[in-house]
PDB file of C-alpha atoms in Angstrom:
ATOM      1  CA  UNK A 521     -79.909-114.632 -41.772  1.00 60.00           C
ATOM      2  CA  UNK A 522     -80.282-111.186 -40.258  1.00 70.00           C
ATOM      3  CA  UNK A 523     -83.686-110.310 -38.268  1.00 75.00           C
ATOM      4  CA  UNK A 524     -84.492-107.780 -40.574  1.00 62.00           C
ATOM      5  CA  UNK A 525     -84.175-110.392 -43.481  1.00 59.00           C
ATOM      6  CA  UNK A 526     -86.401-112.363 -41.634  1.00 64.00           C
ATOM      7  CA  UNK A 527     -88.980-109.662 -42.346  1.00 63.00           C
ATOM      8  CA  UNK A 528     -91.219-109.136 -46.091  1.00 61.00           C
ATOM      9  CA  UNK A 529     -92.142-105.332 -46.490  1.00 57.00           C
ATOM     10  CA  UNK A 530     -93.390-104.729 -49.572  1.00 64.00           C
ATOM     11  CA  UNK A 531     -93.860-107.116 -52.800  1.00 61.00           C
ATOM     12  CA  UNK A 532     -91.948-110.212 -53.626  1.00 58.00           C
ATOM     13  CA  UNK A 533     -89.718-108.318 -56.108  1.00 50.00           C
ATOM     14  CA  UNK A 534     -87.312-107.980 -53.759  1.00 54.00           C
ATOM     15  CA  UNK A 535     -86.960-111.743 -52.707  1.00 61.00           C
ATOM     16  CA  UNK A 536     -84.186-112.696 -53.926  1.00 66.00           C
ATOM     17  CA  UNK A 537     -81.030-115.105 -53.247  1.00 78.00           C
ATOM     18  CA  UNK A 538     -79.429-112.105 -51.757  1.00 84.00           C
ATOM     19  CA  UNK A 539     -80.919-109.330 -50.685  1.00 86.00           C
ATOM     20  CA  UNK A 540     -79.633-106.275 -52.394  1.00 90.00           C
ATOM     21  CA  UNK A 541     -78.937-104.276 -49.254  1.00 89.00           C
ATOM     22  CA  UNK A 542     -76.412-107.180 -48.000  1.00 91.00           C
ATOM     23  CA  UNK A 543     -75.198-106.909 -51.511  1.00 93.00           C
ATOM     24  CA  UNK A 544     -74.426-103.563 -51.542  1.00 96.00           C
ATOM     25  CA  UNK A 545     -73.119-103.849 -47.967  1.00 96.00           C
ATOM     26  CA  UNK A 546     -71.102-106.512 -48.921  1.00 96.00           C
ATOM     27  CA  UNK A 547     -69.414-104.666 -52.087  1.00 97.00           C
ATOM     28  CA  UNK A 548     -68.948-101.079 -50.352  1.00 98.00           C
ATOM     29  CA  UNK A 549     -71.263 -99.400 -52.567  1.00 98.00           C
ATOM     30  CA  UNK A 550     -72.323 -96.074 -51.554  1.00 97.00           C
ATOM     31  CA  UNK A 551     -75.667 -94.625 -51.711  1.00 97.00           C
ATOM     32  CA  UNK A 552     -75.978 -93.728 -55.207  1.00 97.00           C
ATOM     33  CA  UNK A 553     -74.323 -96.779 -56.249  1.00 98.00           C
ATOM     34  CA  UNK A 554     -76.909 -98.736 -54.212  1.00 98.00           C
ATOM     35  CA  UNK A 555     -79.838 -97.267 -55.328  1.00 97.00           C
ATOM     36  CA  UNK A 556     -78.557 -97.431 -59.141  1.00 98.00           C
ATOM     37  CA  UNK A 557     -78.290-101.019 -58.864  1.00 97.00           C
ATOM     38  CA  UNK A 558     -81.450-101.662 -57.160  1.00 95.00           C
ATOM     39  CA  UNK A 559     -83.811 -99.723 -59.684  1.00 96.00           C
ATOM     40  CA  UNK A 560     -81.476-101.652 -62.285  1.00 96.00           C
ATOM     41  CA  UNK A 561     -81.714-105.009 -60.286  1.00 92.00           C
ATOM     42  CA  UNK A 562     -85.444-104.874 -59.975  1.00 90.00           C
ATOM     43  CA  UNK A 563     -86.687-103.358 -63.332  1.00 93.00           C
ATOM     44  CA  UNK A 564     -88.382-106.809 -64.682  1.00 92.00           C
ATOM     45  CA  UNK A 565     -90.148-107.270 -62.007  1.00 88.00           C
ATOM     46  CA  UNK A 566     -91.474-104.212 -60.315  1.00 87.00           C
ATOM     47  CA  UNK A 567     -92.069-101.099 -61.950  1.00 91.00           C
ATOM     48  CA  UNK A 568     -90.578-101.852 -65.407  1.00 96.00           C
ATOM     49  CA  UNK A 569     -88.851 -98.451 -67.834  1.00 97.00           C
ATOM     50  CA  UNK A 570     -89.851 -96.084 -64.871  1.00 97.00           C
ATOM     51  CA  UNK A 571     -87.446 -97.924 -62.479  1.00 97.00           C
ATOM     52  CA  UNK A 572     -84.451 -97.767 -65.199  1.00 97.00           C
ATOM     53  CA  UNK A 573     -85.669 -93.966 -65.410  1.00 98.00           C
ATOM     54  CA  UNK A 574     -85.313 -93.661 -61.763  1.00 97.00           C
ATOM     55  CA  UNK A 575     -82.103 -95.190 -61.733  1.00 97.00           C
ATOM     56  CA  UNK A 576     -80.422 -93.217 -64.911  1.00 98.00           C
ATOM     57  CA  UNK A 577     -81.933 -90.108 -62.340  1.00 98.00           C
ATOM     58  CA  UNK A 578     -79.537 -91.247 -59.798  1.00 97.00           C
ATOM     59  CA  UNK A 579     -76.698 -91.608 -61.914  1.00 98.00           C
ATOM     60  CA  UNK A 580     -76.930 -88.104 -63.388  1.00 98.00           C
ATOM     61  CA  UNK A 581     -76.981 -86.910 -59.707  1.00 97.00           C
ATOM     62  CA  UNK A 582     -73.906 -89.395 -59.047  1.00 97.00           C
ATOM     63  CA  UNK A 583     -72.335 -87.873 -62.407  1.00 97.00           C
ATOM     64  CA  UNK A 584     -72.467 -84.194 -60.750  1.00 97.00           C
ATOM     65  CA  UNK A 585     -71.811 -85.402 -57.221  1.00 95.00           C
ATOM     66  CA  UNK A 586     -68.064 -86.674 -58.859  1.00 95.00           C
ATOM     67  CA  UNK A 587     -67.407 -83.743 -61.432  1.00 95.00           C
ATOM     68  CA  UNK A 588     -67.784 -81.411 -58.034  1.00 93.00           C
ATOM     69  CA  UNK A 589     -65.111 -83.612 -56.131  1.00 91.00           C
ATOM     70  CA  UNK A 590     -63.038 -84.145 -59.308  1.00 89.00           C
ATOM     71  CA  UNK A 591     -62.906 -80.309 -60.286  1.00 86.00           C
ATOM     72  CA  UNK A 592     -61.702 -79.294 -56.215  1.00 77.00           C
TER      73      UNK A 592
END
C-alpha cells in the first residue's frame, strides 16, 4: 500500500477495496474520465443526486472537449 493510502482525508466514503485514484491509474483514465467515475462511484454514500449532477457536469465538458478534437 502506497504512503498516501496510508493516509484518511476526508469521510469514510472513499474507503474502499481500491481506492479510486489507483483505479483510475490503473485503467488509464484521464481526468474527466476520473472524476466521472468518482462522483458516479461515490453517489450512495456521500453527497447523493448532487454528486451524479456533478458528474453528468463533467461529462458534458468531456462531450465538448471530444467534438473540438473530433471536428480538427
Amino acid at each position: 500500500m502506497s504512503q498516501a493510502n496510508k493516509r484518511q482525508v476526508g469521510g469514510m466514503h472513499y474507503k474502499n477495496k481500491i481506492q479510486h485514484w489507483d483505479w483510475v491509474s490503473s485503467n488509464g483514465l484521464d481526468y474527466f474520465q476520473g472524476q466521472i467515475t468518482k462522483y458516479v462511484a461515490r453517489w450512495k454514500y456521500k453527497n447523493g443526486i448532487e454528486d451524479l449532477e456533478k458528474a453528468r457536469h463533467f461529462l458534458e465538458k468531456y462531450i465538448e472537449q471530444a467534438n473540438k478534437t473530433k471536428a480538427k
